[in-house]
């Protein structure tokens, strides 16, 4: 997601069909002194490192997007745009694949320390997993109540919790990148071609902050050099310390006592944070890029209930909301003066995943028959009829984990995957027979994880529980307000109900959801055929073959009864007349993608 609130974790394919466009603000925009904007989101922030399996969640990455800069970003067309005010990247060679990254001179962190090769080198080490100790199983060191690492790894063990795999992304860059003479660039060489190389890398977290905290170094320049020396010399003892801090040091649920972890290089920096209430961002006075903010402070209030978010907007307590759409939300927003409302279909889809290992009730979904039995009870059409049709009369069941309904390849994939043959409708008789074939007694428990604060998910749970009971399954409530951090946590649940949200159009971005050890493979799922398909997809530039491979992924998931898709999210965005420049993107971070374009109106400025 860990992983994503009310619409979820990372998933993207090249088959998305999307529209709408807003130009970005020209460089030179100035902050309107005294202005503030308040947005609402449905889950609290809890990690400034969105690249760990724990921190990879929309609620975190919305904030991180505003506080960290990178080489590129998606606009709301959506098209990939390079941020040339931050740095540049160049494809030096295709065989072998070599990419040169360079940070612009003058780009700095909020503490005025330069952003440079040390930051990129540490980010490469983390995202590539090049130094990770082989065959290390981190699950036993995680807290099943939170999903966090709470027990120190064995001495000398290196583990960056980035979901790195050796066949995709930076996992294909196992050689230490070469640093430019000026110290602001690195050259990376891939062992194989990677089709989405342009999306694979960013500057990362502040290396000097990590080294100062992990190694006890006071001087930031010395700290950066310690990072470079450790990586270039393959000093596993030092790298292990850096990895441990990288994994956990940026997790916090209120204003941290050590504010160095707030160090930013984006338009904003975190200035206040009250647990479970709000987080406030202040314009970063040391930001030198083109995305200069116009609003001085942005506060994100955590409002888990959609109707409460609507009320807050109507009362003027917040200025922009993107709550989970429900009929009550739509009815409440209609006719409200001073508020602009837009509706659409988002890039998030609801689904259920089953745990292949590390489940709360060990072995409950060990067999194919057990998984098929449970999935046959999921009342997908009833969920849509009751909860989605009132918002979108054209809504249909989504039958692909890869393709968006209506996109090129969707119909063919659905026809060939076998999902309609197996799961076109609820079949209690077959579900009962399959449960018995799996040797599971009537009343076998399935602990379902979902967001307890989400009314729609609560309704879905009740419908699923009632239907599954008819086939002899007892579905228990494992919901939690902290559901995101629990995704993938060993022993926490047996099945999960949440949403995947697209973050890019990269064709290879689907792999981490289903390949062995992928960062978004939260189910401990492993299939050699799937891994081979993903590996080929990662290196294939032929679009026809890409389409064939994506369809293969759908087919394998159905054959393995990995889980089941339910519906595409209806989406609603509403904002007050105190702000202009809002035009949500279908990709994460949706409303926040152009935060630098948010412009306070005269009403806002006069009140400021």
Coordinates of C-alpha atoms in Angstrom, one line a residue:
X1 CA 0.0 0.0 0.0
X2 CA 1.6 -0.5 4.8
X3 CA 0.3 0.2 2.1
X4 CA -2.6 2.3 1.1
X5 CA -5.6 3.9 2.7
X6 CA -9.0 3.6 1.2
X7 CA -7.4 2.9 -2.0
X8 CA -4.2 1.4 -1.6
X9 CA -0.9 0.2 -2.6
X10 CA 1.3 0.4 -5.7
X11 CA 0.0 -1.1 -9.0
X12 CA 0.3 0.2 -12.5
X13 CA 0.2 -1.1 -16.1
X14 CA 0.7 0.4 -19.5
X15 CA -3.0 -0.4 -20.3
X16 CA -4.6 2.4 -18.3
X17 CA -6.9 4.7 -20.3
X18 CA -6.9 8.1 -18.6
X19 CA -7.6 11.7 -19.3
X20 CA -7.7 15.4 -18.1
X21 CA -4.9 17.9 -18.1
X22 CA -3.7 20.9 -16.1
X23 CA -0.5 22.9 -16.9
X24 CA 2.0 23.3 -14.2
X25 CA 2.8 26.7 -12.7
X26 CA 5.6 28.6 -14.3
X27 CA 8.8 29.0 -12.2
X28 CA 8.9 32.1 -10.1
X29 CA 5.6 31.8 -8.3
X30 CA 5.7 33.4 -4.8
X31 CA 4.3 32.4 -1.5
X32 CA 1.3 34.5 -0.4
X33 CA 2.3 35.4 3.1
X34 CA -0.1 34.2 5.8
X35 CA -2.1 31.8 3.7
X36 CA -3.0 28.3 4.7
X37 CA -4.9 25.4 3.2
X38 CA -6.3 22.4 5.0
X39 CA -6.9 19.1 3.2
X40 CA -8.5 16.0 4.7
X41 CA -7.3 12.4 4.3
X42 CA -8.8 9.2 5.6
X43 CA -5.7 7.7 7.2
X44 CA -3.0 9.1 9.4
X45 CA 0.6 9.5 8.3
X46 CA 3.1 7.2 9.9
X47 CA 6.3 7.0 7.9
X48 CA 8.5 9.4 6.0
X49 CA 10.1 6.4 4.2
X50 CA 7.6 5.2 1.6
X51 CA 10.1 2.8 0.1
X52 CA 9.8 0.2 2.9
X53 CA 7.2 -2.5 2.9
X54 CA 5.9 -1.0 6.1
X55 CA 5.8 2.7 5.0
X56 CA 4.6 2.1 1.4
X57 CA 1.2 3.6 1.8
X58 CA -0.8 6.4 0.2
X59 CA -1.3 8.2 3.5
X60 CA 2.5 8.4 3.8
X61 CA 3.4 9.1 0.2
X62 CA 1.0 12.0 -0.1
X63 CA 3.0 13.8 2.5
X64 CA 6.4 12.5 1.2
X65 CA 5.5 13.7 -2.3
X66 CA 5.3 17.3 -1.0
X67 CA 8.5 17.1 1.1
X68 CA 10.8 15.2 -1.2
X69 CA 11.9 16.1 -4.8
X70 CA 12.9 13.7 -7.5
X71 CA 13.9 13.4 -11.2
X72 CA 10.4 13.1 -12.5
X73 CA 6.7 13.0 -11.6
X74 CA 3.4 12.3 -13.3
X75 CA 1.0 15.2 -14.2
X76 CA -2.7 14.6 -14.5
X77 CA -2.8 13.8 -18.2
X78 CA -1.2 11.5 -16.9
X79 CA 2.2 12.0 -18.6
X80 CA 5.7 11.6 -17.1
X81 CA 7.4 14.9 -16.6
X82 CA 11.1 15.5 -15.8
X83 CA 11.9 18.0 -13.0
X84 CA 14.9 19.5 -14.6
X85 CA 15.2 22.0 -11.8
X86 CA 16.2 19.1 -9.6
X87 CA 18.5 17.1 -11.9
X88 CA 18.7 15.1 -15.0
X89 CA 19.1 11.6 -16.2
X90 CA 20.4 10.2 -19.5
X91 CA 20.3 6.8 -21.2
X92 CA 24.0 6.3 -21.9
X93 CA 23.7 2.9 -23.4
X94 CA 21.1 0.2 -24.1
X95 CA 23.5 -2.7 -24.2
X96 CA 24.5 -2.8 -21.4
X97 CA 21.8 -0.6 -20.0
X98 CA 23.5 2.4 -18.5
X99 CA 21.9 5.5 -17.0
X100 CA 23.6 8.6 -15.8
X101 CA 21.9 10.6 -13.0
X102 CA 23.1 14.1 -12.1
X103 CA 21.8 16.4 -9.3
X104 CA 21.9 20.1 -10.2
X105 CA 24.4 22.3 -8.4
X106 CA 22.8 24.2 -5.6
X107 CA 20.0 21.7 -4.8
X108 CA 20.0 21.2 -1.1
X109 CA 18.2 19.7 1.9
X110 CA 16.3 21.9 4.2
X111 CA 19.3 22.0 6.6
X112 CA 21.3 23.4 3.7
X113 CA 23.3 20.3 3.2
X114 CA 23.8 19.6 -0.5
X115 CA 21.8 16.8 -2.2
X116 CA 24.4 14.7 -4.0
X117 CA 25.9 11.4 -5.0
X118 CA 25.9 10.1 -1.4
X119 CA 22.1 10.3 -1.2
X120 CA 21.8 8.5 -4.5
X121 CA 24.3 5.9 -3.6
X122 CA 22.6 5.0 -0.4
X123 CA 19.2 4.9 -2.2
X124 CA 20.7 2.5 -4.8
X125 CA 22.0 0.3 -2.0
X126 CA 18.5 0.3 -0.4
X127 CA 16.3 -0.2 -3.4
X128 CA 18.6 -2.7 -5.2
X129 CA 19.1 -4.9 -2.1
X130 CA 22.6 -5.5 -3.5
X131 CA 24.1 -6.0 0.0
X132 CA 21.2 -7.8 1.6
X133 CA 22.2 -11.0 3.4
X134 CA 21.1 -14.0 1.4
X135 CA 18.3 -16.2 2.6
X136 CA 17.5 -13.9 5.5
X137 CA 13.9 -14.2 6.6
X138 CA 12.8 -10.9 8.3
X139 CA 9.3 -12.1 9.3
X140 CA 10.3 -13.3 12.7
X141 CA 11.6 -9.9 13.6
X142 CA 8.3 -8.1 12.9
X143 CA 5.6 -7.3 15.5
X144 CA 2.4 -9.0 14.4
X145 CA 0.4 -6.3 16.1
X146 CA 1.9 -3.4 14.1
X147 CA 4.0 -4.9 11.2
X148 CA 7.1 -3.0 12.4
X149 CA 10.5 -4.4 13.0
X150 CA 10.9 -4.4 16.7
X151 CA 13.7 -6.9 17.2
X152 CA 17.2 -6.2 16.1
X153 CA 18.6 -8.5 13.3
X154 CA 21.5 -10.8 14.1
X155 CA 24.8 -8.9 14.1
X156 CA 26.2 -8.4 10.6
X157 CA 22.9 -9.0 8.9
X158 CA 22.2 -6.5 6.1
X159 CA 18.5 -6.1 5.2
X160 CA 17.0 -3.1 3.4
X161 CA 13.2 -3.6 3.6
X162 CA 12.6 -2.4 0.0
X163 CA 11.2 -5.5 -1.6
X164 CA 14.1 -5.7 -3.9
X165 CA 14.2 -8.6 -6.3
X166 CA 17.2 -9.6 -8.5
X167 CA 15.1 -9.7 -11.8
X168 CA 13.5 -6.2 -11.8
X169 CA 14.2 -2.5 -11.3
X170 CA 17.3 -1.6 -9.4
X171 CA 17.7 -5.3 -8.4
X172 CA 19.3 -5.6 -11.8
X173 CA 22.0 -3.1 -10.8
X174 CA 24.2 -5.2 -8.5
X175 CA 27.5 -3.4 -9.4
X176 CA 28.2 -0.3 -7.2
X177 CA 27.4 2.8 -9.3
X178 CA 30.3 5.0 -10.3
X179 CA 30.4 8.5 -8.8
X180 CA 31.1 11.5 -10.9
X181 CA 34.2 13.6 -10.1
X182 CA 32.0 16.5 -9.0
X183 CA 30.2 14.3 -6.5
X184 CA 26.7 15.1 -7.8
X185 CA 26.2 12.3 -10.2
X186 CA 26.3 8.5 -10.5
X187 CA 26.4 6.1 -13.4
X188 CA 24.4 2.9 -13.0
X189 CA 24.9 -0.3 -15.1
X190 CA 22.2 -2.9 -15.3
X191 CA 22.9 -6.6 -15.8
X192 CA 19.9 -6.8 -18.1
X193 CA 17.6 -4.4 -19.9
X194 CA 14.8 -3.1 -17.8
X195 CA 11.8 -1.7 -19.7
X196 CA 10.8 0.9 -17.0
X197 CA 14.3 2.1 -16.3
X198 CA 13.0 5.7 -16.3
X199 CA 10.8 5.0 -13.3
X200 CA 13.3 2.9 -11.3
X201 CA 15.3 5.5 -9.3
X202 CA 15.1 8.7 -7.2
X203 CA 17.5 10.6 -5.0
X204 CA 16.2 9.0 -1.9
X205 CA 16.4 10.0 1.8
X206 CA 19.0 12.3 3.3
X207 CA 22.1 10.1 3.6
X208 CA 23.8 12.4 6.1
X209 CA 20.8 12.2 8.5
X210 CA 20.9 8.4 8.3
X211 CA 24.6 8.1 8.8
X212 CA 24.7 10.7 11.6
X213 CA 22.0 8.8 13.5
X214 CA 23.1 5.3 12.7
X215 CA 26.9 5.8 13.1
X216 CA 27.0 8.6 15.7
X217 CA 28.7 11.1 13.4
X218 CA 28.1 14.8 14.1
X219 CA 29.4 16.4 10.9
X220 CA 27.1 16.0 7.9
X221 CA 30.0 16.1 5.4
X222 CA 31.8 13.3 7.3
X223 CA 28.5 11.4 7.5
X224 CA 28.1 11.5 3.7
X225 CA 31.7 10.3 3.2
X226 CA 31.1 7.5 5.7
X227 CA 28.2 6.3 3.5
X228 CA 30.2 6.4 0.3
X229 CA 33.2 4.7 2.0
X230 CA 31.0 1.9 3.4
X231 CA 29.3 1.2 0.1
X232 CA 32.4 1.4 -2.1
X233 CA 34.4 -0.8 0.3
X234 CA 31.5 -3.1 0.9
X235 CA 31.8 -2.7 4.7
X236 CA 28.9 -4.9 5.8
X237 CA 29.1 -3.9 9.4
X238 CA 28.5 -0.2 8.6
X239 CA 26.0 -1.0 5.9
X240 CA 24.0 -3.1 8.3
X241 CA 23.7 -0.1 10.7
X242 CA 22.7 2.2 7.8
X243 CA 20.1 -0.4 6.7
X244 CA 18.6 -0.7 10.2
X245 CA 18.1 3.0 10.5
X246 CA 16.8 3.3 6.9
X247 CA 14.2 0.7 7.7
X248 CA 12.8 2.2 10.9
X249 CA 14.3 5.6 11.7
X250 CA 11.7 7.5 9.6
X251 CA 8.6 5.9 11.2
X252 CA 6.8 8.3 13.5
X253 CA 3.2 9.0 14.4
X254 CA 3.6 12.4 16.0
X255 CA 6.2 15.2 16.0
X256 CA 9.5 13.3 16.5
X257 CA 11.9 14.4 19.3
X258 CA 14.7 14.1 16.7
X259 CA 13.6 16.5 14.1
X260 CA 16.5 15.6 11.7
X261 CA 14.2 12.9 10.3
X262 CA 12.0 15.8 8.9
X263 CA 14.8 17.0 6.7
X264 CA 13.3 17.6 3.2
X265 CA 14.3 18.8 -0.2
X266 CA 10.9 19.4 -1.7
X267 CA 8.6 22.4 -1.6
X268 CA 7.4 21.8 1.9
X269 CA 8.7 20.5 5.2
X270 CA 6.8 19.0 8.2
X271 CA 6.4 21.6 10.9
X272 CA 3.8 20.1 13.2
X273 CA 2.3 16.7 13.8
X274 CA -0.3 15.7 16.3
X275 CA -1.0 12.0 16.5
X276 CA -4.3 10.9 14.9
X277 CA -5.3 14.5 14.3
X278 CA -3.3 16.4 11.7
X279 CA 0.1 17.0 10.1
X280 CA 1.2 20.5 9.0
X281 CA 3.7 21.4 6.3
X282 CA 5.5 24.7 6.0
X283 CA 6.9 26.1 2.8
X284 CA 10.6 25.0 2.7
X285 CA 12.7 28.2 2.6
X286 CA 15.7 26.3 1.3
X287 CA 13.9 24.7 -1.6
X288 CA 15.5 25.9 -4.9
X289 CA 13.4 24.1 -7.5
X290 CA 10.8 25.2 -10.0
X291 CA 7.9 23.9 -7.9
X292 CA 7.8 26.9 -5.6
X293 CA 4.7 26.8 -3.4
X294 CA 2.2 29.7 -3.3
X295 CA 0.4 28.6 -0.1
X296 CA 2.5 29.1 3.1
X297 CA 1.2 26.2 5.1
X298 CA -0.7 23.1 4.3
X299 CA -2.4 21.0 7.0
X300 CA -3.7 17.5 6.3
X301 CA -6.3 16.5 8.8
X302 CA -6.9 12.8 9.4
X303 CA -10.7 12.3 9.0
X304 CA -11.4 8.6 8.7
X305 CA -15.2 9.0 8.2
X306 CA -16.2 10.2 4.8
X307 CA -19.3 12.0 6.0
X308 CA -17.3 13.8 8.7
X309 CA -15.0 15.0 6.0
X310 CA -17.9 16.4 4.0
X311 CA -19.2 18.2 7.2
X312 CA -15.7 19.6 7.8
X313 CA -15.7 21.0 4.3
X314 CA -19.1 22.5 4.6
X315 CA -18.2 24.1 7.9
X316 CA -15.0 25.6 6.5
X317 CA -12.8 23.4 8.7
X318 CA -11.1 21.9 5.7
X319 CA -10.7 23.3 2.1
X320 CA -10.3 20.1 0.0
X321 CA -11.4 16.5 0.4
X322 CA -11.3 13.3 -1.6
X323 CA -13.3 10.9 0.6
X324 CA -14.4 7.5 -0.2
X325 CA -17.4 8.0 -2.4
X326 CA -20.8 6.8 -1.0
X327 CA -24.4 7.8 -1.8
X328 CA -24.6 9.8 1.4
X329 CA -21.4 11.7 0.5
X330 CA -22.8 12.6 -2.9
X331 CA -26.2 13.6 -1.5
X332 CA -24.6 15.8 1.1
X333 CA -22.3 17.6 -1.4
X334 CA -25.0 18.4 -3.9
X335 CA -26.1 21.9 -3.8
X336 CA -23.6 23.1 -1.3
X337 CA -22.6 26.7 -2.0
X338 CA -19.0 27.8 -2.3
X339 CA -17.8 24.2 -3.1
X340 CA -16.7 22.7 -6.4
X341 CA -17.4 19.0 -6.8
X342 CA -16.2 16.6 -9.5
X343 CA -16.9 12.9 -9.9
X344 CA -15.1 10.2 -11.9
X345 CA -13.7 6.7 -11.8
X346 CA -10.4 6.5 -9.9
X347 CA -7.3 4.3 -10.6
X348 CA -8.0 2.2 -7.5
X349 CA -9.7 -1.1 -7.4
X350 CA -11.1 -3.2 -4.5
X351 CA -9.9 -6.7 -4.0
X352 CA -9.4 -9.6 -1.6
X353 CA -6.1 -11.3 -1.2
X354 CA -5.5 -14.6 0.6
X355 CA -2.4 -15.5 2.7
X356 CA -0.4 -18.4 1.2
X357 CA 1.8 -18.5 4.3
X358 CA 2.3 -16.7 7.6
X359 CA -1.5 -16.6 8.2
X360 CA -3.2 -16.2 11.6
X361 CA -4.8 -19.6 11.2
X362 CA -1.9 -21.6 9.9
X363 CA -2.5 -23.5 6.7
X364 CA -6.1 -22.4 6.2
X365 CA -5.4 -21.4 2.6
X366 CA -2.6 -23.9 2.0
X367 CA -4.6 -25.8 -0.6
X368 CA -6.0 -24.6 -3.9
X369 CA -9.4 -26.1 -3.1
X370 CA -9.6 -24.1 0.1
X371 CA -8.7 -20.9 -1.7
X372 CA -11.2 -21.5 -4.5
X373 CA -13.9 -22.4 -2.0
X374 CA -13.6 -19.2 -0.1
X375 CA -13.4 -17.0 -3.3
X376 CA -16.5 -18.7 -4.6
X377 CA -18.5 -17.2 -1.7
X378 CA -17.5 -13.6 -2.3
X379 CA -20.7 -11.8 -3.3
X380 CA -19.1 -9.4 -5.8
X381 CA -22.2 -8.5 -7.7
X382 CA -24.2 -7.9 -4.5
X383 CA -21.5 -5.6 -3.1
X384 CA -21.6 -3.6 -6.3
X385 CA -25.4 -3.5 -6.5
X386 CA -25.7 -2.3 -2.9
X387 CA -22.7 0.0 -2.5
X388 CA -21.4 1.2 -5.9
X389 CA -24.4 1.3 -8.3
X390 CA -26.0 4.2 -6.3
X391 CA -22.8 6.2 -7.1
X392 CA -22.1 4.9 -10.6
X393 CA -25.1 3.2 -12.3
X394 CA -22.7 1.9 -15.0
X395 CA -20.5 0.1 -12.5
X396 CA -19.6 -3.5 -13.2
X397 CA -17.6 -6.2 -11.5
X398 CA -13.9 -5.8 -12.2
X399 CA -12.4 -9.2 -13.4
X400 CA -8.8 -8.4 -13.9
X401 CA -5.9 -7.7 -11.5
X402 CA -3.9 -6.1 -14.4
X403 CA -6.2 -4.3 -16.7
X404 CA -8.6 -1.5 -16.0
X405 CA -12.2 -2.1 -17.3
X406 CA -12.5 -0.6 -20.7
X407 CA -8.8 -0.5 -21.4
X408 CA -7.2 -2.3 -24.3
X409 CA -6.6 -5.9 -23.4
X410 CA -9.2 -6.1 -20.6
X411 CA -12.0 -8.0 -22.4
X412 CA -9.5 -10.5 -24.0
X413 CA -7.8 -11.1 -20.7
X414 CA -11.1 -11.7 -18.8
X415 CA -12.2 -14.1 -21.5
X416 CA -9.0 -16.1 -21.4
X417 CA -8.0 -16.0 -17.7
X418 CA -10.8 -18.4 -16.6
X419 CA -12.2 -16.0 -14.0
X420 CA -15.7 -16.0 -15.6
X421 CA -15.7 -19.8 -15.7
X422 CA -14.9 -20.1 -12.0
X423 CA -16.2 -16.9 -10.3
X424 CA -18.9 -15.4 -12.4
X425 CA -21.3 -15.8 -9.6
X426 CA -21.5 -17.1 -6.0
X427 CA -21.7 -20.9 -5.9
X428 CA -22.3 -22.1 -2.3
X429 CA -22.8 -25.7 -3.3
X430 CA -19.4 -25.9 -5.1
X431 CA -17.7 -23.8 -2.4
X432 CA -19.0 -26.3 0.3
X433 CA -17.7 -29.2 -1.7
X434 CA -14.3 -27.7 -2.2
X435 CA -14.0 -26.9 1.4
X436 CA -14.7 -30.5 2.3
X437 CA -12.2 -31.7 -0.3
X438 CA -9.6 -29.5 1.3
X439 CA -10.2 -31.3 4.6
X440 CA -11.5 -28.3 6.4
X441 CA -14.3 -28.6 9.0
X442 CA -17.4 -26.6 8.9
X443 CA -16.9 -23.4 10.8
X444 CA -13.2 -23.1 9.8
X445 CA -12.2 -19.5 10.6
X446 CA -10.9 -16.9 8.2
X447 CA -9.6 -13.7 9.9
X448 CA -10.3 -10.8 7.5
X449 CA -8.2 -7.7 7.7
X450 CA -9.7 -4.4 6.6
X451 CA -10.0 -0.8 7.7
X452 CA -12.3 -0.6 10.8
X453 CA -12.9 3.1 10.2
X454 CA -14.2 2.7 6.7
X455 CA -18.0 2.3 6.6
X456 CA -18.0 0.8 3.1
X457 CA -15.5 -1.8 4.1
X458 CA -17.5 -2.7 7.2
X459 CA -20.6 -3.2 4.9
X460 CA -18.5 -5.4 2.6
X461 CA -17.3 -7.5 5.5
X462 CA -20.9 -8.2 6.6
X463 CA -21.9 -9.2 3.1
X464 CA -18.8 -11.5 2.8
X465 CA -19.3 -13.0 6.3
X466 CA -23.0 -13.8 5.6
X467 CA -22.2 -15.4 2.2
X468 CA -19.2 -17.4 3.4
X469 CA -21.1 -18.8 6.4
X470 CA -23.5 -20.6 3.9
X471 CA -20.5 -22.6 2.7
X472 CA -19.3 -23.4 6.2
X473 CA -16.7 -20.6 6.6
X474 CA -16.6 -18.5 9.7
X475 CA -15.3 -15.1 8.7
X476 CA -14.0 -13.2 11.8
X477 CA -13.4 -9.5 12.1
X478 CA -9.7 -8.6 12.1
X479 CA -10.2 -5.0 11.2
X480 CA -8.0 -2.3 12.6
X481 CA -7.5 1.5 12.3
X482 CA -3.9 0.6 11.6
X483 CA -4.7 -1.9 9.0
X484 CA -2.2 -0.5 6.5
X485 CA 0.8 -1.3 8.7
X486 CA -0.5 -4.8 9.3
X487 CA -0.6 -5.8 5.6
X488 CA 2.0 -8.5 5.1
X489 CA 2.7 -8.8 8.9
X490 CA 3.2 -12.5 9.8
X491 CA 0.4 -14.1 11.8
X492 CA -1.9 -11.0 11.6
X493 CA -4.7 -12.3 9.4
X494 CA -5.8 -14.9 6.8
X495 CA -7.3 -12.6 4.1
X496 CA -7.3 -8.9 3.4
X497 CA -9.8 -6.5 1.9
X498 CA -8.3 -3.2 0.6
X499 CA -7.6 -1.3 -2.6
X500 CA -4.6 -1.1 -5.0
X501 CA -4.0 2.4 -6.3
X502 CA -2.0 3.1 -9.4
X503 CA 1.1 5.3 -9.1
X504 CA 2.6 5.0 -12.5
X505 CA 2.0 3.8 -16.1
X506 CA 5.1 1.6 -16.0
X507 CA 4.3 -1.7 -17.6
X508 CA 6.7 -3.5 -15.2
X509 CA 5.1 -2.0 -12.2
X510 CA 2.7 -4.9 -11.9
X511 CA 5.5 -7.3 -11.1
X512 CA 6.1 -6.3 -7.4
X513 CA 2.6 -7.4 -6.6
X514 CA 3.0 -11.0 -7.6
X515 CA 6.6 -12.0 -8.0
X516 CA 8.3 -13.9 -5.2
X517 CA 9.5 -11.4 -2.6
X518 CA 8.1 -8.4 -4.3
X519 CA 7.5 -5.3 -2.1
X520 CA 3.7 -5.5 -2.7
X521 CA 3.4 -9.2 -2.6
X522 CA 1.9 -9.2 0.8
X523 CA 0.6 -12.8 0.6
X524 CA 3.8 -14.7 0.7
X525 CA 2.8 -16.0 -2.8
X526 CA 5.4 -17.7 -4.9
X527 CA 5.1 -19.3 -8.3
X528 CA 8.0 -20.0 -10.6
X529 CA 5.8 -19.6 -13.7
X530 CA 4.7 -16.1 -12.5
X531 CA 8.3 -15.2 -11.7
X532 CA 9.4 -16.1 -15.2
X533 CA 6.5 -14.1 -16.8
X534 CA 7.4 -11.1 -14.6
X535 CA 11.1 -11.4 -15.5
X536 CA 10.3 -11.4 -19.2
X537 CA 7.9 -8.5 -18.8
X538 CA 10.6 -6.5 -17.1
X539 CA 12.8 -6.7 -20.2
X540 CA 10.3 -6.7 -23.1
X541 CA 9.9 -3.6 -25.2
X542 CA 7.6 -5.2 -27.8
X543 CA 4.1 -3.9 -26.9
X544 CA 2.3 -7.0 -28.3
X545 CA 4.4 -9.3 -26.2
X546 CA 3.9 -7.1 -23.2
X547 CA 0.1 -7.5 -23.6
X548 CA 0.4 -11.2 -23.9
X549 CA 2.5 -11.4 -20.7
X550 CA 0.1 -9.2 -18.7
X551 CA -2.7 -11.5 -19.8
X552 CA -0.6 -14.5 -18.6
X553 CA -0.4 -12.8 -15.2
X554 CA -4.2 -12.7 -15.0
X555 CA -4.4 -16.3 -16.0
X556 CA -1.9 -17.6 -13.4
X557 CA -3.6 -15.6 -10.6
X558 CA -6.9 -17.2 -11.4
X559 CA -5.4 -20.7 -11.6
X560 CA -3.7 -20.2 -8.3
X561 CA -6.7 -18.6 -6.6
X562 CA -4.5 -15.8 -5.5
X563 CA -7.4 -13.6 -4.6
X564 CA -10.3 -11.8 -6.4
X565 CA -11.0 -8.4 -7.7
X566 CA -14.3 -6.7 -7.0
X567 CA -14.8 -3.1 -8.4
X568 CA -13.2 0.0 -9.7
X569 CA -13.5 2.9 -7.2
X570 CA -15.9 5.8 -7.9
X571 CA -14.1 9.0 -7.0
X572 CA -15.2 12.4 -5.7
X573 CA -13.1 15.5 -5.2
X574 CA -14.5 18.6 -3.5
X575 CA -12.9 21.9 -2.6
X576 CA -13.9 25.3 -1.3
X577 CA -13.7 28.7 -3.1
X578 CA -10.7 29.6 -0.8
X579 CA -8.4 27.7 -3.2
X580 CA -7.9 27.3 -7.0
X581 CA -5.6 25.1 -9.0
X582 CA -7.1 21.8 -7.9
X583 CA -7.4 19.2 -10.7
X584 CA -6.9 15.7 -9.4
X585 CA -4.8 13.1 -11.2
X586 CA -6.0 9.6 -11.7
X587 CA -2.6 8.4 -10.4
X588 CA -1.4 8.8 -6.8
X589 CA -0.9 11.3 -5.2
X590 CA -4.2 12.4 -6.9
X591 CA -5.1 15.8 -5.4
X592 CA -1.6 16.5 -4.2
X593 CA 0.2 16.0 -7.6
X594 CA 0.4 19.8 -8.3
X595 CA 0.4 21.2 -4.7
X596 CA 2.7 24.0 -6.0
X597 CA -0.2 25.1 -8.2
X598 CA -2.6 25.5 -5.3
X599 CA -3.4 29.2 -5.3
X600 CA -5.1 31.0 -2.4
X601 CA -8.0 33.2 -3.3
X602 CA -8.6 36.7 -2.0
X603 CA -10.9 35.2 0.6
X604 CA -8.0 33.0 1.9
X605 CA -5.4 35.8 1.7
X606 CA -7.6 38.3 3.6
X607 CA -8.2 35.8 6.4
X608 CA -4.6 34.7 6.6

